[in-house]
Amino acid sequence: MTAAERVARLLASSGVQRVAPPRAGVPWPFAAPEPDEVAALYAQCDGLELGDGAVVLGRGELADVTSWLVLDRALDWPADLVVVGERGDLVVALDLDVDGARAGGGVVEVPTDDLRAFTRVAGGLVGWAELHAGLADATAPPEVLARAMIDAGDCDGLVHALAAPWYPGQDALAATAWLALGRLHAVEGARGSALAAFEQHVELRASLVGRGAREAEEARAWRGAAHEAARVGDEALAQACRDRAGGDASSA
């Protein structure tokens, strides 16, 4: 499905509450190139409101809203991060990631009370709108896919999601995903793969704390892994994790 076809499907869906008609002659106001899917969206509308209250701004509003927010809050946002909408108390921004420094960018949501806590939620603006219209997003980023694969218990899908580049600042979620992957491998009887996944979980958990707390955090993470292994009935794997933690799993 082309970008234009996706937009047409979106605008015709029952999940869209209001559509502003397209405006001719409104240029893309940023130095970074306009993504094709964004151009396709603004060719057919000039902003929209979804049934759940999520809003996509008109093309002519993007530069002013972005500049106002950055100046008003004294933000050090990169120049290729563009405010494109809102959802409740969240600012919705499109990360164009011109230099490829942030896993290809995408749509990020950031709470208004902490405008540096980015969470990537969609691969593009059309995909973000599709999600809030109740449609499938074919460009979902790996962090979003990982959550879905954890919920579904899909081992292969989770392996695929973890192999892709993740948006910066998502180490806590990645640690959770590696722990879940270890459990899924254990269910399949792949003890070596499970232990390797648990190692990644422990490493990420330890990276989230200061150097002085690293050893204690590693032990806690290994005890958590032991608990997951025991929960699926692999006592040998659970004991291997306890041994790495330096004790039993009673305080996991």
PDB file of C-alpha atoms in Angstrom:
ATOM      1  CA  MET A   1       0.000   0.000   0.000  1.00  0.00           C
ATOM      2  CA  THR A   2       1.441   3.378  -1.007  1.00  0.00           C
ATOM      3  CA  ALA A   3       1.629   6.327   1.368  1.00  0.00           C
ATOM      4  CA  ALA A   4      -1.204   8.045  -0.498  1.00  0.00           C
ATOM      5  CA  GLU A   5      -3.366   4.921  -0.226  1.00  0.00           C
ATOM      6  CA  ARG A   6      -2.669   4.667   3.490  1.00  0.00           C
ATOM      7  CA  VAL A   7      -3.677   8.294   3.979  1.00  0.00           C
ATOM      8  CA  ALA A   8      -6.879   7.814   1.986  1.00  0.00           C
ATOM      9  CA  ARG A   9      -7.758   4.761   4.094  1.00  0.00           C
ATOM     10  CA  LEU A  10      -6.996   6.721   7.260  1.00  0.00           C
ATOM     11  CA  LEU A  11      -9.133   9.718   6.354  1.00  0.00           C
ATOM     12  CA  ALA A  12     -12.049   7.467   5.392  1.00  0.00           C
ATOM     13  CA  SER A  13     -11.925   5.491   8.645  1.00  0.00           C
ATOM     14  CA  SER A  14     -14.456   5.855  11.439  1.00  0.00           C
ATOM     15  CA  GLY A  15     -11.594   6.581  13.855  1.00  0.00           C
ATOM     16  CA  VAL A  16     -11.116  10.065  12.390  1.00  0.00           C
ATOM     17  CA  GLN A  17     -13.363  12.689  13.951  1.00  0.00           C
ATOM     18  CA  ARG A  18     -12.382  15.849  12.038  1.00  0.00           C
ATOM     19  CA  VAL A  19     -10.349  16.519   8.893  1.00  0.00           C
ATOM     20  CA  ALA A  20      -9.126  19.963   7.833  1.00  0.00           C
ATOM     21  CA  PRO A  21      -9.120  20.345   4.043  1.00  0.00           C
ATOM     22  CA  PRO A  22      -5.709  20.521   2.335  1.00  0.00           C
ATOM     23  CA  ARG A  23      -4.175  23.969   1.789  1.00  0.00           C
ATOM     24  CA  ALA A  24      -2.343  24.737  -1.411  1.00  0.00           C
ATOM     25  CA  GLY A  25       0.910  26.679  -1.383  1.00  0.00           C
ATOM     26  CA  VAL A  26       1.962  25.968   2.221  1.00  0.00           C
ATOM     27  CA  PRO A  27       5.636  24.956   2.062  1.00  0.00           C
ATOM     28  CA  TRP A  28       7.437  22.509   4.319  1.00  0.00           C
ATOM     29  CA  PRO A  29       9.038  24.936   6.791  1.00  0.00           C
ATOM     30  CA  PHE A  30      12.181  23.044   7.834  1.00  0.00           C
ATOM     31  CA  ALA A  31      15.655  22.548   6.375  1.00  0.00           C
ATOM     32  CA  ALA A  32      15.417  18.778   6.821  1.00  0.00           C
ATOM     33  CA  PRO A  33      13.591  17.120   3.907  1.00  0.00           C
ATOM     34  CA  GLU A  34       9.893  16.392   4.312  1.00  0.00           C
ATOM     35  CA  PRO A  35       9.286  12.621   4.522  1.00  0.00           C
ATOM     36  CA  ASP A  36       7.231  11.230   1.655  1.00  0.00           C
ATOM     37  CA  GLU A  37       4.520   9.931   3.970  1.00  0.00           C
ATOM     38  CA  VAL A  38       4.153  13.360   5.583  1.00  0.00           C
ATOM     39  CA  ALA A  39       3.873  14.996   2.167  1.00  0.00           C
ATOM     40  CA  ALA A  40       1.213  12.422   1.261  1.00  0.00           C
ATOM     41  CA  LEU A  41      -0.738  13.258   4.416  1.00  0.00           C
ATOM     42  CA  TYR A  42      -0.698  17.028   3.837  1.00  0.00           C
ATOM     43  CA  ALA A  43      -1.616  16.544   0.191  1.00  0.00           C
ATOM     44  CA  GLN A  44      -4.966  15.182   1.356  1.00  0.00           C
ATOM     45  CA  CYS A  45      -5.599  17.187   4.541  1.00  0.00           C
ATOM     46  CA  ASP A  46      -4.182  19.993   6.654  1.00  0.00           C
ATOM     47  CA  GLY A  47      -4.408  18.319  10.018  1.00  0.00           C
ATOM     48  CA  LEU A  48      -6.931  16.059  11.661  1.00  0.00           C
ATOM     49  CA  GLU A  49      -8.401  14.997  14.976  1.00  0.00           C
ATOM     50  CA  LEU A  50      -8.804  11.362  15.918  1.00  0.00           C
ATOM     51  CA  GLY A  51     -11.686   9.947  17.902  1.00  0.00           C
ATOM     52  CA  ASP A  52      -9.533   9.451  21.015  1.00  0.00           C
ATOM     53  CA  GLY A  53      -8.588  13.154  21.048  1.00  0.00           C
ATOM     54  CA  ALA A  54      -5.196  12.811  19.368  1.00  0.00           C
ATOM     55  CA  VAL A  55      -4.467  15.736  17.038  1.00  0.00           C
ATOM     56  CA  VAL A  56      -2.226  16.183  13.987  1.00  0.00           C
ATOM     57  CA  LEU A  57      -1.384  19.852  13.396  1.00  0.00           C
ATOM     58  CA  GLY A  58      -1.655  21.580  10.033  1.00  0.00           C
ATOM     59  CA  ARG A  59       1.521  21.999   8.018  1.00  0.00           C
ATOM     60  CA  GLY A  60       1.482  25.776   8.490  1.00  0.00           C
ATOM     61  CA  GLU A  61       1.435  25.408  12.284  1.00  0.00           C
ATOM     62  CA  LEU A  62       4.454  23.136  12.644  1.00  0.00           C
ATOM     63  CA  ALA A  63       7.277  25.692  12.638  1.00  0.00           C
ATOM     64  CA  ASP A  64       5.556  28.190  14.956  1.00  0.00           C
ATOM     65  CA  VAL A  65       4.487  25.575  17.500  1.00  0.00           C
ATOM     66  CA  THR A  66       7.924  23.933  17.504  1.00  0.00           C
ATOM     67  CA  SER A  67       9.759  27.256  17.888  1.00  0.00           C
ATOM     68  CA  TRP A  68       7.429  28.445  20.641  1.00  0.00           C
ATOM     69  CA  LEU A  69       7.817  25.261  22.666  1.00  0.00           C
ATOM     70  CA  VAL A  70      11.606  25.127  22.331  1.00  0.00           C
ATOM     71  CA  LEU A  71      11.999  28.792  23.306  1.00  0.00           C
ATOM     72  CA  ASP A  72       9.352  28.809  26.040  1.00  0.00           C
ATOM     73  CA  ARG A  73      10.794  25.750  27.778  1.00  0.00           C
ATOM     74  CA  ALA A  74      14.444  26.493  26.925  1.00  0.00           C
ATOM     75  CA  LEU A  75      14.797  23.071  25.328  1.00  0.00           C
ATOM     76  CA  ASP A  76      17.972  21.749  23.742  1.00  0.00           C
ATOM     77  CA  TRP A  77      16.064  19.700  21.189  1.00  0.00           C
ATOM     78  CA  PRO A  78      17.881  18.874  17.936  1.00  0.00           C
ATOM     79  CA  ALA A  79      16.853  21.009  14.965  1.00  0.00           C
ATOM     80  CA  ASP A  80      15.341  18.002  13.183  1.00  0.00           C
ATOM     81  CA  LEU A  81      12.756  17.329  15.914  1.00  0.00           C
ATOM     82  CA  VAL A  82       9.397  18.808  14.873  1.00  0.00           C
ATOM     83  CA  VAL A  83       6.209  19.148  16.920  1.00  0.00           C
ATOM     84  CA  VAL A  84       3.413  17.623  14.840  1.00  0.00           C
ATOM     85  CA  GLY A  85       0.555  17.109  17.287  1.00  0.00           C
ATOM     86  CA  GLU A  86      -0.696  16.409  20.777  1.00  0.00           C
ATOM     87  CA  ARG A  87      -2.455  13.726  22.758  1.00  0.00           C
ATOM     88  CA  GLY A  88      -3.753  14.537  26.215  1.00  0.00           C
ATOM     89  CA  ASP A  89      -0.821  15.817  28.254  1.00  0.00           C
ATOM     90  CA  LEU A  90       1.686  14.560  25.680  1.00  0.00           C
ATOM     91  CA  VAL A  91       3.484  16.508  22.972  1.00  0.00           C
ATOM     92  CA  VAL A  92       3.807  14.539  19.745  1.00  0.00           C
ATOM     93  CA  ALA A  93       6.971  15.166  17.721  1.00  0.00           C
ATOM     94  CA  LEU A  94       8.393  13.829  14.477  1.00  0.00           C
ATOM     95  CA  ASP A  95      12.084  12.997  14.768  1.00  0.00           C
ATOM     96  CA  LEU A  96      13.508  13.371  11.263  1.00  0.00           C
ATOM     97  CA  ASP A  97      16.935  12.060  12.434  1.00  0.00           C
ATOM     98  CA  VAL A  98      18.782  13.556   9.485  1.00  0.00           C
ATOM     99  CA  ASP A  99      22.170  12.205  10.600  1.00  0.00           C
ATOM    100  CA  GLY A 100      20.919   8.730  11.527  1.00  0.00           C
ATOM    101  CA  ALA A 101      21.934   9.209  15.161  1.00  0.00           C
ATOM    102  CA  ARG A 102      18.634   8.105  16.732  1.00  0.00           C
ATOM    103  CA  ALA A 103      17.748   4.758  15.151  1.00  0.00           C
ATOM    104  CA  GLY A 104      16.080   6.348  12.127  1.00  0.00           C
ATOM    105  CA  GLY A 105      13.775   8.628  14.108  1.00  0.00           C
ATOM    106  CA  GLY A 106      10.000   8.330  13.905  1.00  0.00           C
ATOM    107  CA  VAL A 107       7.193   9.724  16.024  1.00  0.00           C
ATOM    108  CA  VAL A 108       7.958  10.288  19.691  1.00  0.00           C
ATOM    109  CA  GLU A 109       5.669  11.283  22.539  1.00  0.00           C
ATOM    110  CA  VAL A 110       6.955  13.353  25.427  1.00  0.00           C
ATOM    111  CA  PRO A 111       5.063  14.418  28.576  1.00  0.00           C
ATOM    112  CA  THR A 112       4.527  18.144  28.996  1.00  0.00           C
ATOM    113  CA  ASP A 113       6.053  17.988  32.485  1.00  0.00           C
ATOM    114  CA  ASP A 114       9.274  16.349  31.241  1.00  0.00           C
ATOM    115  CA  LEU A 115      10.011  17.427  27.682  1.00  0.00           C
ATOM    116  CA  ARG A 116      13.208  15.394  27.462  1.00  0.00           C
ATOM    117  CA  ALA A 117      11.671  11.983  28.209  1.00  0.00           C
ATOM    118  CA  PHE A 118      11.099  10.724  24.675  1.00  0.00           C
ATOM    119  CA  THR A 119       9.272   7.498  23.880  1.00  0.00           C
ATOM    120  CA  ARG A 120       9.134   6.412  20.248  1.00  0.00           C
ATOM    121  CA  VAL A 121       5.638   5.161  19.496  1.00  0.00           C
ATOM    122  CA  ALA A 122       5.396   4.947  15.690  1.00  0.00           C
ATOM    123  CA  GLY A 123       7.591   4.748  12.636  1.00  0.00           C
ATOM    124  CA  GLY A 124       6.000   7.781  11.000  1.00  0.00           C
ATOM    125  CA  LEU A 125       3.252  10.362  11.305  1.00  0.00           C
ATOM    126  CA  VAL A 126       0.754   8.402   9.219  1.00  0.00           C
ATOM    127  CA  GLY A 127       1.443   5.307  11.286  1.00  0.00           C
ATOM    128  CA  TRP A 128       0.871   7.248  14.504  1.00  0.00           C
ATOM    129  CA  ALA A 129      -2.457   8.534  13.191  1.00  0.00           C
ATOM    130  CA  GLU A 130      -3.393   5.030  12.039  1.00  0.00           C
ATOM    131  CA  LEU A 131      -2.865   3.674  15.539  1.00  0.00           C
ATOM    132  CA  HIS A 132      -5.151   6.296  17.048  1.00  0.00           C
ATOM    133  CA  ALA A 133      -7.754   5.648  14.376  1.00  0.00           C
ATOM    134  CA  GLY A 134      -7.774   1.948  15.277  1.00  0.00           C
ATOM    135  CA  LEU A 135      -5.836   0.844  12.191  1.00  0.00           C
ATOM    136  CA  ALA A 136      -2.676  -1.248  11.993  1.00  0.00           C
ATOM    137  CA  ASP A 137       0.636   0.605  11.693  1.00  0.00           C
ATOM    138  CA  ALA A 138       2.840  -1.235   9.205  1.00  0.00           C
ATOM    139  CA  THR A 139       5.853   0.899  10.210  1.00  0.00           C
ATOM    140  CA  ALA A 140       5.775   0.216  13.962  1.00  0.00           C
ATOM    141  CA  PRO A 141       9.253   0.625  15.508  1.00  0.00           C
ATOM    142  CA  PRO A 142      10.959  -2.269  17.311  1.00  0.00           C
ATOM    143  CA  GLU A 143      10.152  -0.949  20.793  1.00  0.00           C
ATOM    144  CA  VAL A 144       6.442  -1.080  19.996  1.00  0.00           C
ATOM    145  CA  LEU A 145       6.790  -4.494  18.364  1.00  0.00           C
ATOM    146  CA  ALA A 146       8.676  -5.798  21.398  1.00  0.00           C
ATOM    147  CA  ARG A 147       5.812  -4.912  23.724  1.00  0.00           C
ATOM    148  CA  ALA A 148       3.375  -6.697  21.428  1.00  0.00           C
ATOM    149  CA  MET A 149       5.617  -9.766  21.141  1.00  0.00           C
ATOM    150  CA  ILE A 150       6.006  -9.967  24.929  1.00  0.00           C
ATOM    151  CA  ASP A 151       2.232  -9.877  25.340  1.00  0.00           C
ATOM    152  CA  ALA A 152       1.797 -12.502  22.609  1.00  0.00           C
ATOM    153  CA  GLY A 153       4.584 -14.755  23.885  1.00  0.00           C
ATOM    154  CA  ASP A 154       6.123 -14.701  20.387  1.00  0.00           C
ATOM    155  CA  CYS A 155       9.765 -15.732  20.742  1.00  0.00           C
ATOM    156  CA  ASP A 156      10.781 -15.280  17.090  1.00  0.00           C
ATOM    157  CA  GLY A 157       9.019 -11.932  16.887  1.00  0.00           C
ATOM    158  CA  LEU A 158      10.788 -10.718  20.014  1.00  0.00           C
ATOM    159  CA  VAL A 159      14.171 -11.833  18.647  1.00  0.00           C
ATOM    160  CA  HIS A 160      13.449  -9.806  15.497  1.00  0.00           C
ATOM    161  CA  ALA A 161      12.417  -6.725  17.475  1.00  0.00           C
ATOM    162  CA  LEU A 162      15.502  -6.838  19.684  1.00  0.00           C
ATOM    163  CA  ALA A 163      17.798  -7.161  16.660  1.00  0.00           C
ATOM    164  CA  ALA A 164      16.644  -3.810  15.206  1.00  0.00           C
ATOM    165  CA  PRO A 165      18.014  -0.393  16.283  1.00  0.00           C
ATOM    166  CA  TRP A 166      16.137   1.023  19.292  1.00  0.00           C
ATOM    167  CA  TYR A 167      15.455   4.666  20.023  1.00  0.00           C
ATOM    168  CA  PRO A 168      17.786   6.215  22.661  1.00  0.00           C
ATOM    169  CA  GLY A 169      16.624   6.080  26.268  1.00  0.00           C
ATOM    170  CA  GLN A 170      14.732   2.779  26.011  1.00  0.00           C
ATOM    171  CA  ASP A 171      17.146   0.607  28.016  1.00  0.00           C
ATOM    172  CA  ALA A 172      14.631  -0.172  30.772  1.00  0.00           C
ATOM    173  CA  LEU A 173      12.157  -1.538  28.245  1.00  0.00           C
ATOM    174  CA  ALA A 174      14.925  -3.417  26.436  1.00  0.00           C
ATOM    175  CA  ALA A 175      15.977  -5.025  29.719  1.00  0.00           C
ATOM    176  CA  THR A 176      12.409  -6.197  30.258  1.00  0.00           C
ATOM    177  CA  ALA A 177      12.295  -7.543  26.701  1.00  0.00           C
ATOM    178  CA  TRP A 178      15.507  -9.530  27.148  1.00  0.00           C
ATOM    179  CA  LEU A 179      14.156 -11.003  30.373  1.00  0.00           C
ATOM    180  CA  ALA A 180      10.968 -12.033  28.572  1.00  0.00           C
ATOM    181  CA  LEU A 181      13.009 -13.510  25.729  1.00  0.00           C
ATOM    182  CA  GLY A 182      15.011 -15.583  28.205  1.00  0.00           C
ATOM    183  CA  ARG A 183      11.797 -16.953  29.648  1.00  0.00           C
ATOM    184  CA  LEU A 184      10.439 -17.792  26.187  1.00  0.00           C
ATOM    185  CA  HIS A 185      13.659 -19.583  25.231  1.00  0.00           C
ATOM    186  CA  ALA A 186      13.457 -21.525  28.497  1.00  0.00           C
ATOM    187  CA  VAL A 187       9.918 -22.612  27.653  1.00  0.00           C
ATOM    188  CA  GLU A 188      11.264 -23.961  24.360  1.00  0.00           C
ATOM    189  CA  GLY A 189      14.069 -25.812  26.151  1.00  0.00           C
ATOM    190  CA  ALA A 190      16.776 -23.656  24.556  1.00  0.00           C
ATOM    191  CA  ARG A 191      18.767 -23.225  27.756  1.00  0.00           C
ATOM    192  CA  GLY A 192      21.861 -21.678  26.129  1.00  0.00           C
ATOM    193  CA  SER A 193      19.800 -19.063  24.313  1.00  0.00           C
ATOM    194  CA  ALA A 194      17.843 -18.353  27.486  1.00  0.00           C
ATOM    195  CA  LEU A 195      21.024 -17.783  29.480  1.00  0.00           C
ATOM    196  CA  ALA A 196      22.391 -15.473  26.770  1.00  0.00           C
ATOM    197  CA  ALA A 197      19.176 -13.437  26.837  1.00  0.00           C
ATOM    198  CA  PHE A 198      19.320 -13.208  30.626  1.00  0.00           C
ATOM    199  CA  GLU A 199      22.905 -11.937  30.333  1.00  0.00           C
ATOM    200  CA  GLN A 200      21.706  -9.102  28.108  1.00  0.00           C
ATOM    201  CA  HIS A 201      18.952  -8.344  30.624  1.00  0.00           C
ATOM    202  CA  VAL A 202      21.459  -8.151  33.466  1.00  0.00           C
ATOM    203  CA  GLU A 203      23.850  -5.944  31.498  1.00  0.00           C
ATOM    204  CA  LEU A 204      21.123  -3.460  30.645  1.00  0.00           C
ATOM    205  CA  ARG A 205      19.762  -3.398  34.193  1.00  0.00           C
ATOM    206  CA  ALA A 206      23.251  -2.681  35.497  1.00  0.00           C
ATOM    207  CA  SER A 207      23.736   0.128  32.965  1.00  0.00           C
ATOM    208  CA  LEU A 208      20.756   1.982  34.456  1.00  0.00           C
ATOM    209  CA  VAL A 209      22.392   2.544  37.852  1.00  0.00           C
ATOM    210  CA  GLY A 210      25.523   4.269  39.059  1.00  0.00           C
ATOM    211  CA  ARG A 211      28.845   2.470  39.202  1.00  0.00           C
ATOM    212  CA  GLY A 212      28.650   1.983  42.960  1.00  0.00           C
ATOM    213  CA  ALA A 213      25.290   0.212  42.710  1.00  0.00           C
ATOM    214  CA  ARG A 214      26.136  -1.928  39.698  1.00  0.00           C
ATOM    215  CA  GLU A 215      27.119  -5.116  41.543  1.00  0.00           C
ATOM    216  CA  ALA A 216      23.965  -5.135  43.665  1.00  0.00           C
ATOM    217  CA  GLU A 217      21.798  -4.443  40.613  1.00  0.00           C
ATOM    218  CA  GLU A 218      23.412  -7.294  38.691  1.00  0.00           C
ATOM    219  CA  ALA A 219      22.647  -9.650  41.564  1.00  0.00           C
ATOM    220  CA  ARG A 220      19.027  -8.502  41.685  1.00  0.00           C
ATOM    221  CA  ALA A 221      18.714  -8.957  37.924  1.00  0.00           C
ATOM    222  CA  TRP A 222      20.123 -12.480  38.069  1.00  0.00           C
ATOM    223  CA  ARG A 223      17.718 -13.359  40.858  1.00  0.00           C
ATOM    224  CA  GLY A 224      14.899 -12.045  38.698  1.00  0.00           C
ATOM    225  CA  ALA A 225      16.108 -14.266  35.858  1.00  0.00           C
ATOM    226  CA  ALA A 226      16.238 -17.239  38.242  1.00  0.00           C
ATOM    227  CA  HIS A 227      12.640 -16.562  39.215  1.00  0.00           C
ATOM    228  CA  GLU A 228      11.557 -16.539  35.549  1.00  0.00           C
ATOM    229  CA  ALA A 229      13.402 -19.789  34.822  1.00  0.00           C
ATOM    230  CA  ALA A 230      11.901 -21.492  37.860  1.00  0.00           C
ATOM    231  CA  ARG A 231       8.455 -20.227  36.936  1.00  0.00           C
ATOM    232  CA  VAL A 232       8.575 -22.127  33.638  1.00  0.00           C
ATOM    233  CA  GLY A 233       9.984 -25.263  35.251  1.00  0.00           C
ATOM    234  CA  ASP A 234      13.681 -25.128  34.277  1.00  0.00           C
ATOM    235  CA  GLU A 235      15.282 -25.597  37.691  1.00  0.00           C
ATOM    236  CA  ALA A 236      18.761 -26.194  36.254  1.00  0.00           C
ATOM    237  CA  LEU A 237      18.647 -22.813  34.487  1.00  0.00           C
ATOM    238  CA  ALA A 238      17.228 -21.191  37.611  1.00  0.00           C
ATOM    239  CA  GLN A 239      20.123 -22.541  39.664  1.00  0.00           C
ATOM    240  CA  ALA A 240      22.652 -21.297  37.114  1.00  0.00           C
ATOM    241  CA  CYS A 241      21.145 -17.830  37.476  1.00  0.00           C
ATOM    242  CA  ARG A 242      21.192 -18.059  41.279  1.00  0.00           C
ATOM    243  CA  ASP A 243      24.854 -19.029  41.134  1.00  0.00           C
ATOM    244  CA  ARG A 244      25.611 -15.912  39.106  1.00  0.00           C
ATOM    245  CA  ALA A 245      23.654 -13.831  41.597  1.00  0.00           C
ATOM    246  CA  GLY A 246      25.740 -15.235  44.405  1.00  0.00           C
ATOM    247  CA  GLY A 247      22.873 -16.696  46.445  1.00  0.00           C
ATOM    248  CA  ASP A 248      19.335 -18.007  46.330  1.00  0.00           C
ATOM    249  CA  ALA A 249      16.397 -16.286  44.673  1.00  0.00           C
ATOM    250  CA  SER A 250      14.483 -15.493  47.823  1.00  0.00           C
ATOM    251  CA  SER A 251      14.912 -11.730  47.455  1.00  0.00           C
ATOM    252  CA  ALA A 252      14.178 -11.538  43.749  1.00  0.00           C
TER     253      ALA A 252
END
